[in-house]
Coordinates of C-alpha atoms and ligand atoms in Angstrom, one line a residue:
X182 CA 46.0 -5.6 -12.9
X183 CA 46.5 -6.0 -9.4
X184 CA 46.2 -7.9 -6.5
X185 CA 45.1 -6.9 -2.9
X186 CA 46.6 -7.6 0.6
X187 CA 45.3 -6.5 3.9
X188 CA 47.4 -7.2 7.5
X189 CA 45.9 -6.6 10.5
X190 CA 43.9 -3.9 9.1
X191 CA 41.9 -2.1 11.4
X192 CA 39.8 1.6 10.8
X193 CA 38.1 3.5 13.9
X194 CA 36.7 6.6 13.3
X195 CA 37.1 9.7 15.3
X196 CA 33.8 8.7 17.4
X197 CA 35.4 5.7 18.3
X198 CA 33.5 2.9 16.1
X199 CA 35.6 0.3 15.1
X200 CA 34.6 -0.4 11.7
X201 CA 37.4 -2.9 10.5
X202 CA 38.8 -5.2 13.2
X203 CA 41.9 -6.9 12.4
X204 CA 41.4 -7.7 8.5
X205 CA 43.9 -10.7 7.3
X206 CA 42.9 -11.0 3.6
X207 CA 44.6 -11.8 0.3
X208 CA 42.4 -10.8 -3.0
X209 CA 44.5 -12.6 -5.4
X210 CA 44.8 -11.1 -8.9
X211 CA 41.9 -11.4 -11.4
X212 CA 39.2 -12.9 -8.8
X213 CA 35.5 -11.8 -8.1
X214 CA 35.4 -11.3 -4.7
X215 CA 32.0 -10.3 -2.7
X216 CA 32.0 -8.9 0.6
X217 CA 29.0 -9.5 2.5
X218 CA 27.0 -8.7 5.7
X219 CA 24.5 -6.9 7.3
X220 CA 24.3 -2.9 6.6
X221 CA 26.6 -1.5 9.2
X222 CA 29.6 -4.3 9.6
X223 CA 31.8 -2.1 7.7
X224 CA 32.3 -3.6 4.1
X225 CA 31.8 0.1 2.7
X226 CA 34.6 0.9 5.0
X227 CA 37.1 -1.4 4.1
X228 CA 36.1 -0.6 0.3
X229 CA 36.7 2.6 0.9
X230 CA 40.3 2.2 2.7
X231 CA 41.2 0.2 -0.4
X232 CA 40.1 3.3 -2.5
X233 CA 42.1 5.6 -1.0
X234 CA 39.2 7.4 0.5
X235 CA 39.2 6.6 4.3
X236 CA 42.1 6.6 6.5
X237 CA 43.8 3.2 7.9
X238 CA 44.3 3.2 11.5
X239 CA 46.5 0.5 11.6
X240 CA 48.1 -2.4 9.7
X241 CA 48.9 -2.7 6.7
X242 CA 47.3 -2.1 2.5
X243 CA 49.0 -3.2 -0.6
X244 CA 47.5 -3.0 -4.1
X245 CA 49.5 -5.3 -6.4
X246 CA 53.4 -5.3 -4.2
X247 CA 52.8 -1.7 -3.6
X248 CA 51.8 -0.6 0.1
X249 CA 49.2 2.3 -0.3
X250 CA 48.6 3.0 3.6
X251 CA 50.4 6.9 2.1
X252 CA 49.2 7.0 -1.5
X253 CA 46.4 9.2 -2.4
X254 CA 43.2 7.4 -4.0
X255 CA 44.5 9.2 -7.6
X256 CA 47.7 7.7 -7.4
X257 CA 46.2 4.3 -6.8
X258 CA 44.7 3.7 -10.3
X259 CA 41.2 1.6 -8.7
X260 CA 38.1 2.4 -10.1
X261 CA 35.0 2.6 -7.7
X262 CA 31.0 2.4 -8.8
X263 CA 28.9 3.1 -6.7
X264 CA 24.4 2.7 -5.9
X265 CA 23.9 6.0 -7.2
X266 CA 26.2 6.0 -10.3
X267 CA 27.4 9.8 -9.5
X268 CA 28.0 11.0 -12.6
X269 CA 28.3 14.4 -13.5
X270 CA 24.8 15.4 -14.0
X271 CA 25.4 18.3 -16.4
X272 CA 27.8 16.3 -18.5
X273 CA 26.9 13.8 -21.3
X274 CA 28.1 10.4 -20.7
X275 CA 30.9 10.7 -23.4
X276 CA 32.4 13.6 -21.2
X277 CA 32.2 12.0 -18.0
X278 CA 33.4 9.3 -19.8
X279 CA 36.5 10.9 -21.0
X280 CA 37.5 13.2 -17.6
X281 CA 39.8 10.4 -15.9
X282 CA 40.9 10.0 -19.1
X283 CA 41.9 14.4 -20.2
X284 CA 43.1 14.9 -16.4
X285 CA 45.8 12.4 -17.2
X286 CA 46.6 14.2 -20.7
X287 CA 45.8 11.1 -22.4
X288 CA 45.7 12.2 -26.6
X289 CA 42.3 13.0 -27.3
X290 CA 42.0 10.7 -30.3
X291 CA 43.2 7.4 -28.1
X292 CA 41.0 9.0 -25.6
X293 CA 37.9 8.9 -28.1
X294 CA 38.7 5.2 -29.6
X295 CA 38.8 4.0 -25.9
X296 CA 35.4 5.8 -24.9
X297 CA 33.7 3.9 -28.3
X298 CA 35.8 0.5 -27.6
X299 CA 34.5 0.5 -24.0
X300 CA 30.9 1.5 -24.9
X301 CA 30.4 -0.9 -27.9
X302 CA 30.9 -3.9 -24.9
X303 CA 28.5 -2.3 -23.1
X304 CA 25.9 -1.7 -25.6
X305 CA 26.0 2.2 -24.9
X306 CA 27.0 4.3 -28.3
X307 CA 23.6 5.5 -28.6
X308 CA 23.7 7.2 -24.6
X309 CA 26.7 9.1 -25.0
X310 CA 25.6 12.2 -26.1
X311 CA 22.4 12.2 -23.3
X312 CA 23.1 13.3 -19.5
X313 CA 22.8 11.3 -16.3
X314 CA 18.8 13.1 -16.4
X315 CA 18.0 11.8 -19.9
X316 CA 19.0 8.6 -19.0
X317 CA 17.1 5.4 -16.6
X318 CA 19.0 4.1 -13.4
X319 CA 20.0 1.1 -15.3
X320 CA 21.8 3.3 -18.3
X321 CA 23.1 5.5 -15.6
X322 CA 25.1 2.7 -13.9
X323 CA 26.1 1.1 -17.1
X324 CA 27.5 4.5 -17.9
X325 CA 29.2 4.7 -14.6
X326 CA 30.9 1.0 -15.5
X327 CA 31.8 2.7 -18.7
X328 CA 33.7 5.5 -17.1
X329 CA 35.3 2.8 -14.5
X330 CA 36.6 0.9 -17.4
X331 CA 38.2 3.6 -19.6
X332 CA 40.6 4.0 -16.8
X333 CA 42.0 0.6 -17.4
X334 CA 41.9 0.6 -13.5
X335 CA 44.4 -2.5 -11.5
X336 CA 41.0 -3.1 -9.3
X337 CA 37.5 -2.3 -9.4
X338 CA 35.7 -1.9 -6.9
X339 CA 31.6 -1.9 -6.6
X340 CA 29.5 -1.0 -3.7
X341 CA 26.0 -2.3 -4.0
X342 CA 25.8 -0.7 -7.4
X343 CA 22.7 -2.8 -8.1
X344 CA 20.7 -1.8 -5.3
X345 CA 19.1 0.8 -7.3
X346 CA 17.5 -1.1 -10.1
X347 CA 14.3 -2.6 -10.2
X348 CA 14.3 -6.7 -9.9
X349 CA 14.3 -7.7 -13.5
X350 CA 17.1 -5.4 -14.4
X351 CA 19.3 -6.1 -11.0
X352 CA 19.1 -9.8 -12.8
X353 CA 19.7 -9.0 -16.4
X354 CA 23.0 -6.7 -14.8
X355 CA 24.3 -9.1 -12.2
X356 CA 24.9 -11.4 -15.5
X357 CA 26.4 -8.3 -17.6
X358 CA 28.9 -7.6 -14.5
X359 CA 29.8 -11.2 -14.5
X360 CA 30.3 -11.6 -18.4
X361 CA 32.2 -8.5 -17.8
X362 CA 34.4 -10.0 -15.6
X363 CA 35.6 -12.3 -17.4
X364 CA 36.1 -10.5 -20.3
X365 CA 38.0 -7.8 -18.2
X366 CA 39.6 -10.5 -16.3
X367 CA 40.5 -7.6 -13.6
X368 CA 40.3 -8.1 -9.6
X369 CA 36.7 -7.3 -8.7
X370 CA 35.5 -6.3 -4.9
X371 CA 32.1 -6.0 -4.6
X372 CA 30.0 -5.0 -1.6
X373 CA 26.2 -6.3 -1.0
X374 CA 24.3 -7.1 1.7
X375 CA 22.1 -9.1 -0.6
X376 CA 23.7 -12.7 0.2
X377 CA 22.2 -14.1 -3.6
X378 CA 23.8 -11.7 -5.4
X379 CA 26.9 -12.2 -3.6
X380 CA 26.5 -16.2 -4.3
X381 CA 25.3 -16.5 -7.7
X382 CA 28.4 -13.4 -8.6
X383 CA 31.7 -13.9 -6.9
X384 CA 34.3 -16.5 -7.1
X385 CA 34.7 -16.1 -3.4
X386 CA 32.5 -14.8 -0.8
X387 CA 33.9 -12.9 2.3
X388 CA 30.9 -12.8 5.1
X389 CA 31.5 -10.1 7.7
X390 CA 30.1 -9.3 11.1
X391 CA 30.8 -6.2 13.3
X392 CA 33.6 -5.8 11.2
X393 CA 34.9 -9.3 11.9
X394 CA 35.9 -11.5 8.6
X395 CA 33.6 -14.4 9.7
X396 CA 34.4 -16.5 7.1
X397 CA 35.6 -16.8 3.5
X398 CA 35.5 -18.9 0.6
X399 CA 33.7 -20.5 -2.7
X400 CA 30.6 -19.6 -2.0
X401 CA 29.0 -23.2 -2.3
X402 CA 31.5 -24.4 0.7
X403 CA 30.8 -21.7 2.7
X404 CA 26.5 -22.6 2.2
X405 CA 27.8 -25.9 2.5
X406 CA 30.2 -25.8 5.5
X407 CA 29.8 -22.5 7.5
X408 CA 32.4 -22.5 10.0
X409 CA 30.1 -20.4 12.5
X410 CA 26.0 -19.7 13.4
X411 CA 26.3 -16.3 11.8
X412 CA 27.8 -17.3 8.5
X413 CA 24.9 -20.1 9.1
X414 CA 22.6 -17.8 9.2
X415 CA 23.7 -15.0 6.8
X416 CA 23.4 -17.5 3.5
X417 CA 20.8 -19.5 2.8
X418 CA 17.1 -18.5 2.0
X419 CA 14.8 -19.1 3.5
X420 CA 17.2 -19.1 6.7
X421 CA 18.5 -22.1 8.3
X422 CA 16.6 -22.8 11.3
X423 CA 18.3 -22.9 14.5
X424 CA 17.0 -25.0 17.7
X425 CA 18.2 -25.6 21.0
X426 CA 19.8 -28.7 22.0
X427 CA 21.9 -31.3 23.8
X428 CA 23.8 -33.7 22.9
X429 CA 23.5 -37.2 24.7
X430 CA 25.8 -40.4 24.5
X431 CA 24.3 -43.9 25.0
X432 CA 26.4 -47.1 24.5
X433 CA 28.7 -44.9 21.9
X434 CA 25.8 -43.4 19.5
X435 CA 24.8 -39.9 19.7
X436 CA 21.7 -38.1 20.1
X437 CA 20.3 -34.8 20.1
X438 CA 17.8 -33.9 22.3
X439 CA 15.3 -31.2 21.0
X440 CA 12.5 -30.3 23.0
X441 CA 10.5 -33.3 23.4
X442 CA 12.0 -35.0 20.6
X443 CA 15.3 -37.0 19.9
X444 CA 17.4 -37.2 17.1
X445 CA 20.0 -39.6 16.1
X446 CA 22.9 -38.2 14.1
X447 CA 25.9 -39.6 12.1
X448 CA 29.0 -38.6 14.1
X449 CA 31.3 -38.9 11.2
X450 CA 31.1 -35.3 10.1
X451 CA 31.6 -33.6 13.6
X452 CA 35.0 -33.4 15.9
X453 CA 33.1 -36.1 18.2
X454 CA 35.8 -34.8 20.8
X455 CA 35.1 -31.5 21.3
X456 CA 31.5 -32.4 21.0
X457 CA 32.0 -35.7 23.4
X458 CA 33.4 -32.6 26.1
X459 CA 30.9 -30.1 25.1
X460 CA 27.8 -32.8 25.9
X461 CA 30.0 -33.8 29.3
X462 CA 29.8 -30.1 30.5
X463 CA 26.2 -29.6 29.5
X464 CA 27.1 -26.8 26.9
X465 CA 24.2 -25.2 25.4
X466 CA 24.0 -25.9 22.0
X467 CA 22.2 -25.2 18.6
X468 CA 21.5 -27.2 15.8
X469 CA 20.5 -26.1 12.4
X470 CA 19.2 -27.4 9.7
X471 CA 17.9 -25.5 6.2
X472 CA 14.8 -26.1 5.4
X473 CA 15.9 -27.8 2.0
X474 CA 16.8 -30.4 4.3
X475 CA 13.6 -31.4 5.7
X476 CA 11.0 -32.9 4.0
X477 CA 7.3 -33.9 4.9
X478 CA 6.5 -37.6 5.5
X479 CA 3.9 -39.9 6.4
X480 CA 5.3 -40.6 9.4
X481 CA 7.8 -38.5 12.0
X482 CA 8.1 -35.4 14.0
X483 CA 4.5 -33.8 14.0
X484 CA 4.3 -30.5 13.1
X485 CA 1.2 -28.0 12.7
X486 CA 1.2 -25.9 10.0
X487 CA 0.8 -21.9 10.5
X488 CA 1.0 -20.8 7.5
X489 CA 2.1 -21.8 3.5
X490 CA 4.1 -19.4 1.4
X491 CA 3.5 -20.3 -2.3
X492 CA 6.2 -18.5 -4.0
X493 CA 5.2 -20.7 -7.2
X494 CA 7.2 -23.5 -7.9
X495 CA 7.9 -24.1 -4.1
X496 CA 6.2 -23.5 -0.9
X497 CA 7.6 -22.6 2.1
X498 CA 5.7 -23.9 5.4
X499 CA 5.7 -22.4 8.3
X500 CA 5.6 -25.0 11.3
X501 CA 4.9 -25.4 14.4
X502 CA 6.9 -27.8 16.1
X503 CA 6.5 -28.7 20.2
X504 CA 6.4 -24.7 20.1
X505 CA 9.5 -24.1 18.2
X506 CA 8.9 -22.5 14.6
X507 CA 10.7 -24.4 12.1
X508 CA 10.6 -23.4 7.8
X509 CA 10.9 -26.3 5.3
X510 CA 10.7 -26.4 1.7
X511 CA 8.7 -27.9 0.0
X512 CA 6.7 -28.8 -3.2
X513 CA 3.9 -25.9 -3.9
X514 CA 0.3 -27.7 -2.9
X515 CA -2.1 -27.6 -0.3
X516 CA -1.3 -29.0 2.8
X517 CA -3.8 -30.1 5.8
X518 CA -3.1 -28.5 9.5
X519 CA -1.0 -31.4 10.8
X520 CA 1.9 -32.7 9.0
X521 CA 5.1 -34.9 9.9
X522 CA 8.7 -33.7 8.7
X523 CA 11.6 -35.9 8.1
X524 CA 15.2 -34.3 8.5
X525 CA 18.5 -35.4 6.4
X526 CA 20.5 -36.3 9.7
X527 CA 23.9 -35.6 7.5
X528 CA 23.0 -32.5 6.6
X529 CA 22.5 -31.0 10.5
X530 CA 25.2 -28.7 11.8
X531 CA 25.7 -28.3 15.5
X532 CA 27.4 -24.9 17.1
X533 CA 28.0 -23.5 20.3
X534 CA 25.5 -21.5 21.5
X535 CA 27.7 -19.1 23.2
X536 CA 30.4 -18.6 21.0
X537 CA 28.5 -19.5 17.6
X538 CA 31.5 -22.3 17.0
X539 CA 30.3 -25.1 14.5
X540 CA 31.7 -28.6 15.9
X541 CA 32.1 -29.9 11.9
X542 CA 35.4 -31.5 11.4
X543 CA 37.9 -28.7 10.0
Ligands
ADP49 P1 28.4 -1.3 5.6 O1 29.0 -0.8 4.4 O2 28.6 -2.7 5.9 O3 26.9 -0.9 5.8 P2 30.0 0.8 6.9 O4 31.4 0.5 6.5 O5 29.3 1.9 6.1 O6 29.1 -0.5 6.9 O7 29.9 1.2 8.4 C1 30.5 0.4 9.4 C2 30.4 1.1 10.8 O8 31.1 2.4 10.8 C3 28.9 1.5 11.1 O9 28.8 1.4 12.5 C4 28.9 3.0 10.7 O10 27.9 3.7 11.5 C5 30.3 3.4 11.0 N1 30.7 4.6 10.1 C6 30.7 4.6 8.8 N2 31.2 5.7 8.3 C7 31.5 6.5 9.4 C8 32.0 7.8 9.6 N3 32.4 8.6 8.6 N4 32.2 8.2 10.8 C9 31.8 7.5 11.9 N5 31.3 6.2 11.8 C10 31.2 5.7 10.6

């Protein structure tokens, strides 16, 4: 088992997209890591340069203390999963099972005992005689989870290899993959653009951009503290809602103007100097707030309602605020056409509207 370390990692491909800028990232040994981001800001890549299957253009890969940037992907001993399981399709799954396994002229009885040992923990014995066409998507990819784990692999590493499944069994699997973890206790990297599953799954989140590491950490702090409006954005559902603002000082309290509204908010959580400067200059800036955070009162800012998602327990509301559409969540009733909304002052985040910069205290 094995640990993973990218410096100043960077991939562009021969038509000259840059699809990792710059990666700086430890994956210490044994975590659940989840990198996630929009399709298209290169998390696949980077899996796939950890894999051995993509080319680095510069900087630096080590798996465990070994650096990799000349190893072939066989030599590195990672297993990958992938969406669409790609098994063998005329193969049972024992024999898919067992070809990592015969290529490296393991014994055929250990290789057998392995194949059951790894398909008893995942509830499999009775699939491995069938093929990948006699089988649903769900026993496909446990199959293809089987055949990762037989290699006794130093990493695994999963790309979206839920995004197949219908809902209920994306659910019932995201658990499995977790008990599996720590039963395994092996380094996982797992790619999704689904920013729950990456949540409720990982030890540690790692949120990307245009192949830019926006942020990383436990994925509560980074819900809880994102460091930028993107990461701000990317987690959290519904989405935070962002609003223009500025930011005015009278007799040493703070304010934010918002459209035709003011708001007073408790300095203690920001770096009031940067923000003191930012208000001086008249920076554009944007405060969010999620709409867990709101509420709706007797009294406050007035809002007309647009329209009420009932999602069962909850509603969403859609609101019209001095023309500015604002989400909050609340309890699942009717509502009339006008409301007022309160918001938890300590729980609003200010950023720079031009470079997406939070002002929270670091
Ligand atoms: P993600 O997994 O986050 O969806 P990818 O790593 O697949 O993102 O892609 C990152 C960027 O690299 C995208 O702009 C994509 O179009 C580009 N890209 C991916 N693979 C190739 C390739 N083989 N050749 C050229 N560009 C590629």
């Amino acid at each position: 088992m094995s640990g993973i370390r990218a410096i100043n990692l960077n991939k562009i491909y021969s038509n000259g997209v840059q699809a990792v800028k710059d990666f700086n990232i430890e994956i210490a040994d044994g975590q659940f890591i989840a990198l996630v981001g929009p399709s298209g800001c290169g998390k696949s890549t980077f899996l796939r340069m950890i894999a051995g299957l993509e080319s680095i253009t510069e900087g630096e890969l080590f798996i465990g203390d070994r650096k990799v940037n000349d190893i072939g992907p066989s030599e590195r001993n990672i297993a990958m999963v992938f969406q669409n399981h790609a098994l063998y399709p005329t193969m049972t799954v024992y024999d898919n099972m067992a070809l990592g396994l015969e290529m490296q002229k393991v014994p055929k009885k250990i290789i057998r005992e392995k194949i059951y040992n790894v398909a008893e923990m995942l509830g499999i014995i009775d699939l491995l005689d069938r093929k990948p066409g006699q089988m649903s998507g769900g026993q496909c990819q446990r199959a293809a989870i089987g055949r990762a784990i037989v290699k006794e692999p130093e990493a695994f590493l999963l790309d979206e290899p839920l995004s197949n499944l219908d809902a209920a069994l994306r659910d019932q699997m995201r658990l499995e993959l977790i008990n599996l973890h720590k039963k395994l206790g092996t380094t996982f990297i797992y790619v999704t653009h689904d920013q729950v599953e990456a949540m409720t799954m990982a030890d540690q989140i790692v949120v990307m951009d245009k192949g830019v590491i926006m942020q990383r950490g436990a994925p509560m702090d980074v819900y809880a503290h994102p460091h930028n409006k993107f990461t701000a954005g990317f987690i959290g559902t519904p989405q935070i809602n962002f609003l223009p603002c500025v930011i005015e000082c009278h007799a040493g309290s703070y304010e934010a103007k918002i459209a035709d509204f003011t708001l007073p908010f408790d300095g203690n959580q920001y770096d009031m100097a940067a923000l003191t400067k930012a208000a001086e200059n008249g920076l554009p800036l944007t405060l969010g707030i999620r709409p867990e955070h709101m509420s709706i009162t007797p009294k406050g800012i007035e809002a007309a309602v647009e329209y009420v998602e009932l999602t069962g327990g909850e509603a969403y509301l859609h609101l019209n605020v001095s023309g500015m559409q604002i989400v909050v969540k609340a309890p699942a009733k009717e509502y009339p056409q006008h409301v007022c909304i309160a918001l938890e002052i300590n729980k609003i985040y200010l950023f720079d509207t031009e470079s997406g910069q939070s002002f929270e205290r670091g």
